[in-house]
Structure formats: C-alpha cells, structure tokens
mmCIF file of C-alpha atoms and ligand atoms in Angstrom:
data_model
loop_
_atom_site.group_PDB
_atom_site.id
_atom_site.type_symbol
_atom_site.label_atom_id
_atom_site.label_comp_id
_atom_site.label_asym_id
_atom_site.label_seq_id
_atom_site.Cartn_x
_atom_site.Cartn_y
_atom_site.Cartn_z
ATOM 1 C CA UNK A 1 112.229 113.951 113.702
ATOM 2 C CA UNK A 2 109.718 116.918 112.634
ATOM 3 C CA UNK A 3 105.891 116.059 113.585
ATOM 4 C CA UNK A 4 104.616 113.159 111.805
ATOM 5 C CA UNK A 5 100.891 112.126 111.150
ATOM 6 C CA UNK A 6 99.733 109.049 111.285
ATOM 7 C CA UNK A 7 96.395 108.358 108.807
ATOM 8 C CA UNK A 8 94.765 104.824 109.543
ATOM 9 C CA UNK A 9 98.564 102.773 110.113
ATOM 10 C CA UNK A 10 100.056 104.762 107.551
ATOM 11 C CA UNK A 11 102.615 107.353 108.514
ATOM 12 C CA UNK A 12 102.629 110.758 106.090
ATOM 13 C CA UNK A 13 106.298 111.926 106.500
ATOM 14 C CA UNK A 14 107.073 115.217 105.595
ATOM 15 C CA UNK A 15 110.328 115.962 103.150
ATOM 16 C CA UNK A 16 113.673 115.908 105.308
ATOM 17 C CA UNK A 17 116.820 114.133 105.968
ATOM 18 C CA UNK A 18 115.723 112.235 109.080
ATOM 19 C CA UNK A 19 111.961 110.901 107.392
ATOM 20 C CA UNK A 20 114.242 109.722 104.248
ATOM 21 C CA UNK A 21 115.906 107.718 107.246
ATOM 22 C CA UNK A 22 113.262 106.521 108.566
ATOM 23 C CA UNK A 23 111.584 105.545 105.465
ATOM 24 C CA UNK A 24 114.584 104.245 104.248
ATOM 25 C CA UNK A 25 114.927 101.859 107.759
ATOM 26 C CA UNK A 26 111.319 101.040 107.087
ATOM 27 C CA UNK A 27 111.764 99.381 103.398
ATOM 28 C CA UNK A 28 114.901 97.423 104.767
ATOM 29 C CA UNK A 29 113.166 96.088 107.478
ATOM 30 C CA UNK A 30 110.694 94.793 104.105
ATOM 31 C CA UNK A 31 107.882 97.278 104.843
ATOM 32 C CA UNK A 32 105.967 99.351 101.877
ATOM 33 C CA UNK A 33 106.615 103.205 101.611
ATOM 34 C CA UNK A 34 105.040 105.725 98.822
ATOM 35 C CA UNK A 35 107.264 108.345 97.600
ATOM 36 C CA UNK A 36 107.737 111.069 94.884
ATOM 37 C CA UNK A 37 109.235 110.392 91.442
ATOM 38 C CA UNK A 38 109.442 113.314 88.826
ATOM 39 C CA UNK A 39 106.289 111.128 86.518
ATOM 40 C CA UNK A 40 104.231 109.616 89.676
ATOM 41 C CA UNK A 41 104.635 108.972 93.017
ATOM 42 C CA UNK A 42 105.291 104.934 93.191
ATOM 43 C CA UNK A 43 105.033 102.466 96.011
ATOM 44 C CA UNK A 44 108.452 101.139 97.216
ATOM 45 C CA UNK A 45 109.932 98.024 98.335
ATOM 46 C CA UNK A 46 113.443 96.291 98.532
ATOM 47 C CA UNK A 47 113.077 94.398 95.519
ATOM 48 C CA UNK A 48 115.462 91.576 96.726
ATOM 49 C CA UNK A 49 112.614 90.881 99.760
ATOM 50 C CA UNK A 50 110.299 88.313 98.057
ATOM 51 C CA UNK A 51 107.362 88.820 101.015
ATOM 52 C CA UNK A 52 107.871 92.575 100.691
ATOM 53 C CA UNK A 53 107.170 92.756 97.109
ATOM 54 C CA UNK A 54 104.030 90.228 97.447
ATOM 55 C CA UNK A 55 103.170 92.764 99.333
ATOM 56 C CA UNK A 56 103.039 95.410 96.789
ATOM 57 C CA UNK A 57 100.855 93.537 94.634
ATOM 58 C CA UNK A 58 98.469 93.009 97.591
ATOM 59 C CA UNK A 59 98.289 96.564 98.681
ATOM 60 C CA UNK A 60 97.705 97.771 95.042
ATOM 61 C CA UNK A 61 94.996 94.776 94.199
ATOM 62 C CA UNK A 62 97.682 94.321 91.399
ATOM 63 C CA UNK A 63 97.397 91.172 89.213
ATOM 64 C CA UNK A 64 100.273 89.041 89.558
ATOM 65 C CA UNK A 65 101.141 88.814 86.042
ATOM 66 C CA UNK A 66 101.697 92.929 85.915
ATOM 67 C CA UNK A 67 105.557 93.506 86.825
ATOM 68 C CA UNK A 68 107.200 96.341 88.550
ATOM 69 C CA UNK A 69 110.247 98.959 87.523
ATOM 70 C CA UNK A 70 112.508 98.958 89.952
ATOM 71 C CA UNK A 71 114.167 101.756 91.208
ATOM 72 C CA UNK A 72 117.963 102.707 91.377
ATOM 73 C CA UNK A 73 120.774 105.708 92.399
ATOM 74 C CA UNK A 74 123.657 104.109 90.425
ATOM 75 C CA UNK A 75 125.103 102.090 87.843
ATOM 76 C CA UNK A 76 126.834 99.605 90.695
ATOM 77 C CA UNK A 77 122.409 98.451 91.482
ATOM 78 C CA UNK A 78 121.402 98.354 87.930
ATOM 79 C CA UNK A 79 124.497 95.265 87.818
ATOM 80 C CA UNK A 80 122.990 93.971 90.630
ATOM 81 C CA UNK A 81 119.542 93.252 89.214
ATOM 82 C CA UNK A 82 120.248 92.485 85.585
ATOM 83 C CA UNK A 83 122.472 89.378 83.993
ATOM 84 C CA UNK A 84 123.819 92.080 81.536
ATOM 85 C CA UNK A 85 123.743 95.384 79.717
ATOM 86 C CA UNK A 86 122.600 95.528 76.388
ATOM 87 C CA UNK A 87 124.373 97.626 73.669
ATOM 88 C CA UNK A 88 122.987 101.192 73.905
ATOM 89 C CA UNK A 89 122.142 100.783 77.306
ATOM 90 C CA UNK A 90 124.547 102.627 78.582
ATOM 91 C CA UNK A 91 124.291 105.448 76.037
ATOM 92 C CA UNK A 92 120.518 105.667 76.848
ATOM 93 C CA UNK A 93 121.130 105.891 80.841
ATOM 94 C CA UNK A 94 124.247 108.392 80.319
ATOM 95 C CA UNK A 95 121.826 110.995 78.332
ATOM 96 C CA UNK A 96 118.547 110.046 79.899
ATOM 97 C CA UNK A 97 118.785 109.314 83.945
ATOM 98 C CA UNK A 98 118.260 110.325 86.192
ATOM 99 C CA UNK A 99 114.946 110.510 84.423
ATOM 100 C CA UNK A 100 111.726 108.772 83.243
ATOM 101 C CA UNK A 101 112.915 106.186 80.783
ATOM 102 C CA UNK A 102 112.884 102.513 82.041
ATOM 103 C CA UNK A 103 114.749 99.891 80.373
ATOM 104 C CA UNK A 104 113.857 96.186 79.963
ATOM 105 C CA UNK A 105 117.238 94.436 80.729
ATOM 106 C CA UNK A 106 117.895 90.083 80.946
ATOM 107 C CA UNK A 107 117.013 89.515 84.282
ATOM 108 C CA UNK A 108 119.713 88.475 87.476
ATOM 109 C CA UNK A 109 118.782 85.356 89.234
ATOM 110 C CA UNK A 110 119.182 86.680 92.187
ATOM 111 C CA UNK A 111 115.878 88.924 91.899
ATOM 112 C CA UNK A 112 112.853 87.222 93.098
ATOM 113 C CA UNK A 113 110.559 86.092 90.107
ATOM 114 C CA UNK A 114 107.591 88.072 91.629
ATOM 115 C CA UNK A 115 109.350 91.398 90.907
ATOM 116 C CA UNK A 116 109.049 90.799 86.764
ATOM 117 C CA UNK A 117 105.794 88.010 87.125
ATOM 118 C CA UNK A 118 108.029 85.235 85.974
ATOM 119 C CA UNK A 119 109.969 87.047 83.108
ATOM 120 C CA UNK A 120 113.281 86.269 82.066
ATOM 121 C CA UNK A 121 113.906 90.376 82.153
ATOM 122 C CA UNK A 122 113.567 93.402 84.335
ATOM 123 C CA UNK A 123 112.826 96.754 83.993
ATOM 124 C CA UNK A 124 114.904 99.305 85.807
ATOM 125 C CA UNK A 125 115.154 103.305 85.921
ATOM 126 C CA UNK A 126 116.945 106.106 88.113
ATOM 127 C CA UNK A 127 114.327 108.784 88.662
ATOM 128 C CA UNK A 128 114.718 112.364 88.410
ATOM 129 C CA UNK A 129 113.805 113.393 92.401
ATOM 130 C CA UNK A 130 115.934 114.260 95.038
ATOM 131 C CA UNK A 131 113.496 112.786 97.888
ATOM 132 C CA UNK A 132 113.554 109.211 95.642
ATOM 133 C CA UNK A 133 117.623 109.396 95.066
ATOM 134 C CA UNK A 134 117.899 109.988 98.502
ATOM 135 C CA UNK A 135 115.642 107.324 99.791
ATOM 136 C CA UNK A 136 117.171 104.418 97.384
ATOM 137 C CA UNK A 137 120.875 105.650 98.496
ATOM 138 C CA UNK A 138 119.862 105.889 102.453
ATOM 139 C CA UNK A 139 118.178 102.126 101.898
ATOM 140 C CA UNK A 140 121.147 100.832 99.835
ATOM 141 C CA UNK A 141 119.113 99.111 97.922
ATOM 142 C CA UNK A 142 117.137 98.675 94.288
ATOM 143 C CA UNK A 143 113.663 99.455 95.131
ATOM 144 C CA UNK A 144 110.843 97.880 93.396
ATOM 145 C CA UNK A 145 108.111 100.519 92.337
ATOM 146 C CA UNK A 146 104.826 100.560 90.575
ATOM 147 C CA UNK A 147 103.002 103.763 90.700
ATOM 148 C CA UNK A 148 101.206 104.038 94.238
ATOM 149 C CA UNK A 149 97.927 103.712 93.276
ATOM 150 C CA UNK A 150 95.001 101.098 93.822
ATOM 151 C CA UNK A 151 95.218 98.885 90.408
ATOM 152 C CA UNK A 152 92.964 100.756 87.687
ATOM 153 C CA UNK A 153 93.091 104.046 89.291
ATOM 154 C CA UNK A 154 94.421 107.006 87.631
ATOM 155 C CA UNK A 155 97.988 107.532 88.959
ATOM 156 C CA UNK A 156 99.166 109.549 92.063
ATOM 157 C CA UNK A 157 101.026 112.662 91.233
ATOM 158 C CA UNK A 158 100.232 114.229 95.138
ATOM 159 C CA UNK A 159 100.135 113.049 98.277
ATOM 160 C CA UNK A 160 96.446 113.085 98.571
ATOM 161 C CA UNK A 161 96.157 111.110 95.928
ATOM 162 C CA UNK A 162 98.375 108.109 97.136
ATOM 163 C CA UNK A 163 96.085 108.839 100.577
ATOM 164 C CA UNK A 164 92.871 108.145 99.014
ATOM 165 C CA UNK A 165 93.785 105.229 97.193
ATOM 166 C CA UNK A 166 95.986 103.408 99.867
ATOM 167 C CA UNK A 167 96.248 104.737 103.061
ATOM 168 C CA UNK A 168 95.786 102.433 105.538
ATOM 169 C CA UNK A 169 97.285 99.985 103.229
ATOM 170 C CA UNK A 170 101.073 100.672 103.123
ATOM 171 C CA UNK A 171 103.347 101.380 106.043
ATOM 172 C CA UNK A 172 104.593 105.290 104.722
ATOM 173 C CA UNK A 173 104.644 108.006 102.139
ATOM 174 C CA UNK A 174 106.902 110.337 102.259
ATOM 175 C CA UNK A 175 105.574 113.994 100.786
ATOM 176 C CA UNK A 176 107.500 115.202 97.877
ATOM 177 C CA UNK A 177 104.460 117.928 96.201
ATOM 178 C CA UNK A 178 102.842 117.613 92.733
ATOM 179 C CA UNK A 179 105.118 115.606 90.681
ATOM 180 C CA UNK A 180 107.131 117.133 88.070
ATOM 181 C CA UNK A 181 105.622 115.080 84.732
ATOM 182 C CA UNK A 182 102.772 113.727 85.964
ATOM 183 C CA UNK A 183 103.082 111.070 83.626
ATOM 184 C CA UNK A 184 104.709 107.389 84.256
ATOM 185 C CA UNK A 185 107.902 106.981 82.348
ATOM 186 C CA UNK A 186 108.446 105.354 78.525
ATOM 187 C CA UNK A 187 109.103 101.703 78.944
ATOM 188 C CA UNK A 188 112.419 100.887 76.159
ATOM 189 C CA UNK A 189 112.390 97.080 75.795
ATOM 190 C CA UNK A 190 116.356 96.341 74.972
ATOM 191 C CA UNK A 191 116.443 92.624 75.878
ATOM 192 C CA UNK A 192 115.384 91.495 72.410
ATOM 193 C CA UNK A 193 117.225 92.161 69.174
ATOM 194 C CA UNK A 194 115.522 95.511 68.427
ATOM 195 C CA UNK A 195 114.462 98.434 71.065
ATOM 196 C CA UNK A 196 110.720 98.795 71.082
ATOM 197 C CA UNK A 197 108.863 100.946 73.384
ATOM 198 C CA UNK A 198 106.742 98.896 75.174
ATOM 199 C CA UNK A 199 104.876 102.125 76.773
ATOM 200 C CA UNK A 200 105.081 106.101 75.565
ATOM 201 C CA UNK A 201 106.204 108.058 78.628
ATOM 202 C CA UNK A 202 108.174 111.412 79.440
ATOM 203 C CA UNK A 203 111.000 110.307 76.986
ATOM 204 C CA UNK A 204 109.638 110.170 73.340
ATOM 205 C CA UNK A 205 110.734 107.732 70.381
ATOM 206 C CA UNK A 206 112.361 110.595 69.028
ATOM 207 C CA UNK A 207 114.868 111.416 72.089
ATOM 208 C CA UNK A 208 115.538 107.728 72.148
ATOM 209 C CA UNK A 209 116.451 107.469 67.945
ATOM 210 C CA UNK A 210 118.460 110.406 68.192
ATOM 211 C CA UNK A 211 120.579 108.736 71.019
ATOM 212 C CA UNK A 212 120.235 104.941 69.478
ATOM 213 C CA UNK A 213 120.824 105.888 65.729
ATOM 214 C CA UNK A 214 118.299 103.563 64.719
ATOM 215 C CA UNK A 215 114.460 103.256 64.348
ATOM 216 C CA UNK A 216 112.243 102.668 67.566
ATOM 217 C CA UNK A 217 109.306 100.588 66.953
ATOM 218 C CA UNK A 218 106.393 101.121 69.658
ATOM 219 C CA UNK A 219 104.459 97.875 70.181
ATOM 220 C CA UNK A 220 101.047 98.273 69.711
ATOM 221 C CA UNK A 221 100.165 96.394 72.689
ATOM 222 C CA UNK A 222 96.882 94.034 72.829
ATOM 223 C CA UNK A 223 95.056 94.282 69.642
ATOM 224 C CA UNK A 224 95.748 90.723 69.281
ATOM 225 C CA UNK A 225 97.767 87.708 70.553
ATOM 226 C CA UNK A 226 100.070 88.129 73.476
ATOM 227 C CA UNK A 227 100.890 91.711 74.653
ATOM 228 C CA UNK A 228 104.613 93.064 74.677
ATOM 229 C CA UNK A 229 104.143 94.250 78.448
ATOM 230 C CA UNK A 230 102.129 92.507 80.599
ATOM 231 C CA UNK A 231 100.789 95.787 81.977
ATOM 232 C CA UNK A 232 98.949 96.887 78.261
ATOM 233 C CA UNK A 233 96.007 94.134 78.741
ATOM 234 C CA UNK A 234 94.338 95.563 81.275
ATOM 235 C CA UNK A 235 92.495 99.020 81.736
ATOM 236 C CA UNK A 236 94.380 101.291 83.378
ATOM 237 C CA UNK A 237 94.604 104.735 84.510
ATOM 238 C CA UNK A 238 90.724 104.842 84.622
ATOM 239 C CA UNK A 239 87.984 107.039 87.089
ATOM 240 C CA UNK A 240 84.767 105.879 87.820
ATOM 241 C CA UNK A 241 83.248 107.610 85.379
ATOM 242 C CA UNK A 242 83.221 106.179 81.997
ATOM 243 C CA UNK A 243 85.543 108.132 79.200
ATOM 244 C CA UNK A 244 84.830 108.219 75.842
ATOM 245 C CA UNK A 245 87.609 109.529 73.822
ATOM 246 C CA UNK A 246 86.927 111.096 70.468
ATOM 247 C CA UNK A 247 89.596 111.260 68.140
ATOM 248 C CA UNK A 248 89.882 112.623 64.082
ATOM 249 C CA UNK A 249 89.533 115.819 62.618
ATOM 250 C CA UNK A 250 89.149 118.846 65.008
ATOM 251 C CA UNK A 251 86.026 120.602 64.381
ATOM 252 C CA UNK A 252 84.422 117.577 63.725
ATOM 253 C CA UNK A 253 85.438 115.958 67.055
ATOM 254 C CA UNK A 254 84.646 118.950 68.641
ATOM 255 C CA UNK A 255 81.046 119.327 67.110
ATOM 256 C CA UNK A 256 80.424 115.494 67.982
ATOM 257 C CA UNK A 257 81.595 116.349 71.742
ATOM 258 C CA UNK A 258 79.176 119.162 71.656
ATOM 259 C CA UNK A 259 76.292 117.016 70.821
ATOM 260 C CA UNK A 260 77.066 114.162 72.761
ATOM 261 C CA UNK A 261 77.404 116.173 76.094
ATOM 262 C CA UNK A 262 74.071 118.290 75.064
ATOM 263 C CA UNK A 263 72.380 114.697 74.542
ATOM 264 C CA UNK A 264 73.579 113.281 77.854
ATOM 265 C CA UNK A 265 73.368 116.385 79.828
ATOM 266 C CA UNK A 266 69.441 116.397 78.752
ATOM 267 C CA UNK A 267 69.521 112.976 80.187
ATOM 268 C CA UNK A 268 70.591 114.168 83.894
ATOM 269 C CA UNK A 269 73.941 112.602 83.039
ATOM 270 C CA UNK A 270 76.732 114.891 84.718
ATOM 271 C CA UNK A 271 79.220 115.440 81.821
ATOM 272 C CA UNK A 272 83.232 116.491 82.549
ATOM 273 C CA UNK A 273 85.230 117.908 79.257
ATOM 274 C CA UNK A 274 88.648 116.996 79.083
ATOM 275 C CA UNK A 275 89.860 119.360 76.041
ATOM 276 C CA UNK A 276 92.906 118.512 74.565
ATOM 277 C CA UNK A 277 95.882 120.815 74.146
ATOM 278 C CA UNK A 278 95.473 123.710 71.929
ATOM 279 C CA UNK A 279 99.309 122.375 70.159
ATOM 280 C CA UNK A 280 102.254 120.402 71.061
ATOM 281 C CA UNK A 281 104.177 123.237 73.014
ATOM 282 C CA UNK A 282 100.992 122.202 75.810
ATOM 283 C CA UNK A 283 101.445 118.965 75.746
ATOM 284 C CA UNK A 284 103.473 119.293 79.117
ATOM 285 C CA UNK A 285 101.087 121.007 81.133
ATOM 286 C CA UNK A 286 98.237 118.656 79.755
ATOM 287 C CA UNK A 287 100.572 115.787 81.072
ATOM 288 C CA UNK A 288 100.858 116.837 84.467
ATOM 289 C CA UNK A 289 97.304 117.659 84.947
ATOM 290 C CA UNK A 290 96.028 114.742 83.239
ATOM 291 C CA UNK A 291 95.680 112.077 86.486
ATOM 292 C CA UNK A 292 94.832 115.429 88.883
ATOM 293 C CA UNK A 293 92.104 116.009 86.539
ATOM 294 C CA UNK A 294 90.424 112.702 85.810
ATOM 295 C CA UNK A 295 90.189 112.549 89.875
ATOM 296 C CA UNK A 296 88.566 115.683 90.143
ATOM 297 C CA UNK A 297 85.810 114.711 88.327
ATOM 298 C CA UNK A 298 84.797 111.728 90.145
ATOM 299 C CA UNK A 299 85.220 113.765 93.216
ATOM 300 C CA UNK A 300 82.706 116.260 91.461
ATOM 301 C CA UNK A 301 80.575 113.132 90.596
ATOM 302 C CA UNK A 302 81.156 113.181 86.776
ATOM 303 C CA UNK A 303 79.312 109.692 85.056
ATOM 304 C CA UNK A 304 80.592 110.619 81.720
ATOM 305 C CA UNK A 305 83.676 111.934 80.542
ATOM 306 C CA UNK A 306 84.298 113.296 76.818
ATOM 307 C CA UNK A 307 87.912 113.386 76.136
ATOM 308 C CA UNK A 308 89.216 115.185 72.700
ATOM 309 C CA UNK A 309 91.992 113.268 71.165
ATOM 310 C CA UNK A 310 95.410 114.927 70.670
ATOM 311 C CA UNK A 311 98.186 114.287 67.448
ATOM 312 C CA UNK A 312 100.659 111.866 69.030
ATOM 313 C CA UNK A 313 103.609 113.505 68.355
ATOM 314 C CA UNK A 314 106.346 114.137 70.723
ATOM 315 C CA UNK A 315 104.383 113.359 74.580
ATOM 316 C CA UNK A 316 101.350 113.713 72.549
ATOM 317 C CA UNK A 317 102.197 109.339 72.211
ATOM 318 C CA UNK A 318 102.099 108.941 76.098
ATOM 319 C CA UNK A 319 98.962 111.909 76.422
ATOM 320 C CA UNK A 320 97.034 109.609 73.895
ATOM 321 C CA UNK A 321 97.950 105.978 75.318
ATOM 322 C CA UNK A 322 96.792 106.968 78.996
ATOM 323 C CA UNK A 323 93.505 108.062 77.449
ATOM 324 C CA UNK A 324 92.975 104.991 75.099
ATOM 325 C CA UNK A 325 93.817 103.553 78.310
ATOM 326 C CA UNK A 326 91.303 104.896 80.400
ATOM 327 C CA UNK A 327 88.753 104.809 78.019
ATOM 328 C CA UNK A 328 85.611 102.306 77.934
ATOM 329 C CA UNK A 329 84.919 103.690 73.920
ATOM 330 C CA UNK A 330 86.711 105.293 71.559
ATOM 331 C CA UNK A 331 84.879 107.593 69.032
ATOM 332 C CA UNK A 332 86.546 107.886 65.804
ATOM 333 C CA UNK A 333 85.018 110.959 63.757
HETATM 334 P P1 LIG B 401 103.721 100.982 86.693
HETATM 335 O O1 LIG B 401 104.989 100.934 87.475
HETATM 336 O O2 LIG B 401 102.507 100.730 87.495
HETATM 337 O O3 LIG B 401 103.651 102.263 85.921
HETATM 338 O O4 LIG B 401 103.792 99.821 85.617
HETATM 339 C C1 LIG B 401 104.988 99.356 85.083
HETATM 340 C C2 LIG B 401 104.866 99.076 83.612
HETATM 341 O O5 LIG B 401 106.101 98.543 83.151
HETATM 342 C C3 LIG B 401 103.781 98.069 83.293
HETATM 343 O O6 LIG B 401 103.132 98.431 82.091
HETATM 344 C C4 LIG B 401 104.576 96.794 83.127
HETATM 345 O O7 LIG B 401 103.917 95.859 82.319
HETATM 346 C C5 LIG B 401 105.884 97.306 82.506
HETATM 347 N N1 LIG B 401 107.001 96.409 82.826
HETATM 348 C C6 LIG B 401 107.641 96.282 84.003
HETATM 349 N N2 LIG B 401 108.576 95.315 83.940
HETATM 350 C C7 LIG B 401 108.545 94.825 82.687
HETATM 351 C C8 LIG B 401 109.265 93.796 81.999
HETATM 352 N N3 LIG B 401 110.208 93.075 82.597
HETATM 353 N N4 LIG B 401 108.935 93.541 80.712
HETATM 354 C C9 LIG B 401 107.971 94.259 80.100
HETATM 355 N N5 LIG B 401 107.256 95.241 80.701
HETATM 356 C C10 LIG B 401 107.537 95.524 81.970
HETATM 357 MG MG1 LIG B 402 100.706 101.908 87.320
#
C-alpha cells in the first residue's frame, strides 16, 4: 500500500487499486469513508448498515429528517434498494448514468428507514468517477452518500475541503482531485404520477424532457406548506459570511452591487464579488468554481458577499438554486 497519512483518526488515501481496497474493507466493516464523485465528493457508507448510516448523519451534524442518495455500479443494486422501477426509469439511467441524475424510486424494505428519514422512497444514482465505481464494486455494496461536508457548509469538490470540514470525524477519504461538476446532481422524483425535479443539478429539465417525452415540473420547494425534498427547508450550501444575491436586469443589478459594496466597504465591512457568468456557454466553469469560491472567501475573511444572479436556463437552474440557497437576502432590482 503507497504511503498513507493519517490527519486526526482520519486516513487520506491516495488514488490506487489497493486504497480502493482498503476503503472498500473499511465501509463493509460499517465505517465512514469520503470519496470523489464527478458533482462533489460525498461521504460513504453501506447503506444496508443501520449504525453506519446513523453515523453519517452524526459526522455531518445532519438533521435526521434530510435523506441520503445512495450510491450504485449496476442495475443488479438499484433492484436491491428499491420495491420497483418506474416507467422511464430505465430510459433515464440508460442515457444518463453513470452520471449526476438521482432518481426517487418506492423504497425496498429491506433498506433501513434512516437512509430516506422515514420515506416510503429512495433516491439512487451511479456516478460518473472511476475512483467511486471502483469503490462501490470492490465493497459490493449500495453506498449511502450525502455530500461530505459539515451540514450547511458549501460542498466539497477537493480533498481539502472534505479535510476542513470533517477530518477527524470520518474513518477515510480517498483523493480523487477537483471534481469534475462541482455541483451536486438533479434530484428526478419518479415515485409519484408525474416526474418533478425535486433539485436542479448537472442534468437539466431539458435533457430529462427530451429523454421522457413529457413536461418536467421543478418543485418550487418551501415557499409554503410541506417541501417536496426534505433537504429544500433548510439553508444550505452557505459560508460564514452572509450572501446577498441580487437578481433582475443586468446593469441595474450591477449598479446596485456597486453601491452596496461602496456603502459597506466605507463601513470596514470586507466585501467578496461573486460575478455571474458573462452567458450560458460559462455556466460550467461557474459551476465548478462555485463551492471552491464561496470557501475562499471566508478563508480571506469576507463578512459580506454580493452575488449577481444568472438566467436559469440550462445549469443556470442548479447555479441559481445553490445561491438562493446560500443566501440570507435576496435583492430583487
Ligand atoms: P446531498 O446528498 O447532501 O446532496 O443531499 C441529497 C438531496 O437529495 C437532499 O436535498 C435530499 O432531500 C434529497 N433526497 C434524498 N433522498 C430523497 C427522497 N427519498 N425523496 C426526496 N428527496 C430526497
Ligand atoms: Mg449536501
């Protein structure tokens, strides 16, 4: 086995055949291990070990009501974990995984309730990265995955970033670079009689009508009553510093992010700009650097951050959900 560090308990495994192995002996022995997806890096478990996936919640400071995507290499898993495929699932995975689309499916009852916080469904993807394939076929197993981040925190897309929110916390990571999107995958709910996107991600409403032949309705989360996905009541994807979002017209939201940041700078405030994408052929690069970015500046020891709204076409959906997300106001102009 190539050198391996050790930070606090948690072991940092470098990319290789014998630390998938090892990592993959460590979550069927019901232990927690980070690793690289192509939209964030997520926090692993067997999800058929009740205590391991308590443990999840417990390392993340994860509300019990929020539940997880688990993770899977083949079609054989996805049978084990759900009571049955809906019609177009199978359409949807053939064109889509591996890749970052998770689908709601009726839950089996052989899953522990903990993995899906009591609901009668699961969600369930097969992501795009050879070091996660790997892993989930070594284990032989579905593994459970939230992104491996401290609840509230913007998401991990590096190593580091999984280290500063949980080392000490979790048993492994293994190291897999920058991840490829940067942005957690588009949550399809199929369990009900229509498909509705229960979160924008890497695969947009248009990809999944072209493939569906019908119209995808997006849920438009809490604005009142009981949210679609548990996940969309709380804040999410936040820094420390507070974000104020400004969305409408461009030179008007840029002239009002001007004068804000003037008025706060004058304060002592330290401001960060988070400028959106100058058009949609962007939107990609804006998406990966999006989580790397919002960390930076509470490294830098930003208070305020002034984030320009983008059009929400195409990955400009996900782009502006993580931001209304993170956001403690929302300036429409
Ligand atoms: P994370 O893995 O941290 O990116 O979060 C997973 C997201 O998927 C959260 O927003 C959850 O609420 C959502 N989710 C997971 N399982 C289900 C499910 N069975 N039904 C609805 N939403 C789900
Ligand atoms: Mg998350």
């Amino acid at each position: 086995m190539p050198k391996v560090l050790r930070i606090n308990r948690t072991l940092v495994l470098p990319p290789g055949r014998k630390t998938v192995l090892a990592a993959a002996r460590l979550i069927r022995n019901g232990r927690l291990v980070a690793f690289p997806t192509e939209t964030v890096y997520g926090l692993g478990a067997a999800a058929a070990d009740r205590l391991a996936v308590k443990n999840i919640f417990k390392a993340k400071g994860r509300p019990a009501d929020n539940p997880l995507i688990v993770h899977v290499a083949c079609l054989e898993q996805v049978k084990e974990i759900s009571s049955c495929i809906p019609p177009g699932a199978l359409e949807l995975m053939q064109r889509f995984w591996p890749g970052p689309l998770s689908l709601v499916l009726p839950r089996s009852n052989r899953l522990p309730q903990e993995v899906s916080a009591g609901l009668p469904t699961v969600a369930v993807r097969m992501p795009a990265h050879p070091v996660a394939l790997s892993l989930i076929r070594a284990a032989g197993v579905p593994i459970a995955a939230p992104s491996a981040n401290r609840s509230g925190r913007p998401s991990p897309t590096t190593l580091r970033h999984v280290l500063e929110d949980l080392a000490g916390r979790i048993d492994a990571v293994l190291d897999g670079g920058a991840c490829r999107l940067g942005l957690e995958s588009t949550v399809l709910d199929l369990s009900g009689g229509r498909p509705v996107i229960l979160r924008p991600g890497g695969i947009t409403g248009e990809q999944l009508e072209a493939v569906l032949g019908t119209t995808v309705e997006v849920a438009e989360g809490c604005k009142t009553g009981t949210p679609p996905s548990p996940g969309m009541k709380y804040r999410h994807y936040a820094p420390r510093a507070s974000l104020v979002l400004v969305t409408g017209a461009r030179r008007r939201r840029l002239a009002l992010m001007a004068a804000l940041a003037g008025c706060y700078q004058k304060k002592g405030l330290k401001v960060g700009i988070l400028q959106a994408p100058p058009g949609p052929e962007a939107f990609r690069p804006a998406a990966k650097r999006l989580y790397q970015t919002l960390r930076s500046f509470d490294a830098q020891g930003v208070d305020l951050i002034l984030a320009e709204g983008v059009s929400a076409q195409g990955l400009g959906a996900a782009l502006m959900n993580r931001l209304r997300r993170a956001a403690s106001r929302i300036i429409r102009v």
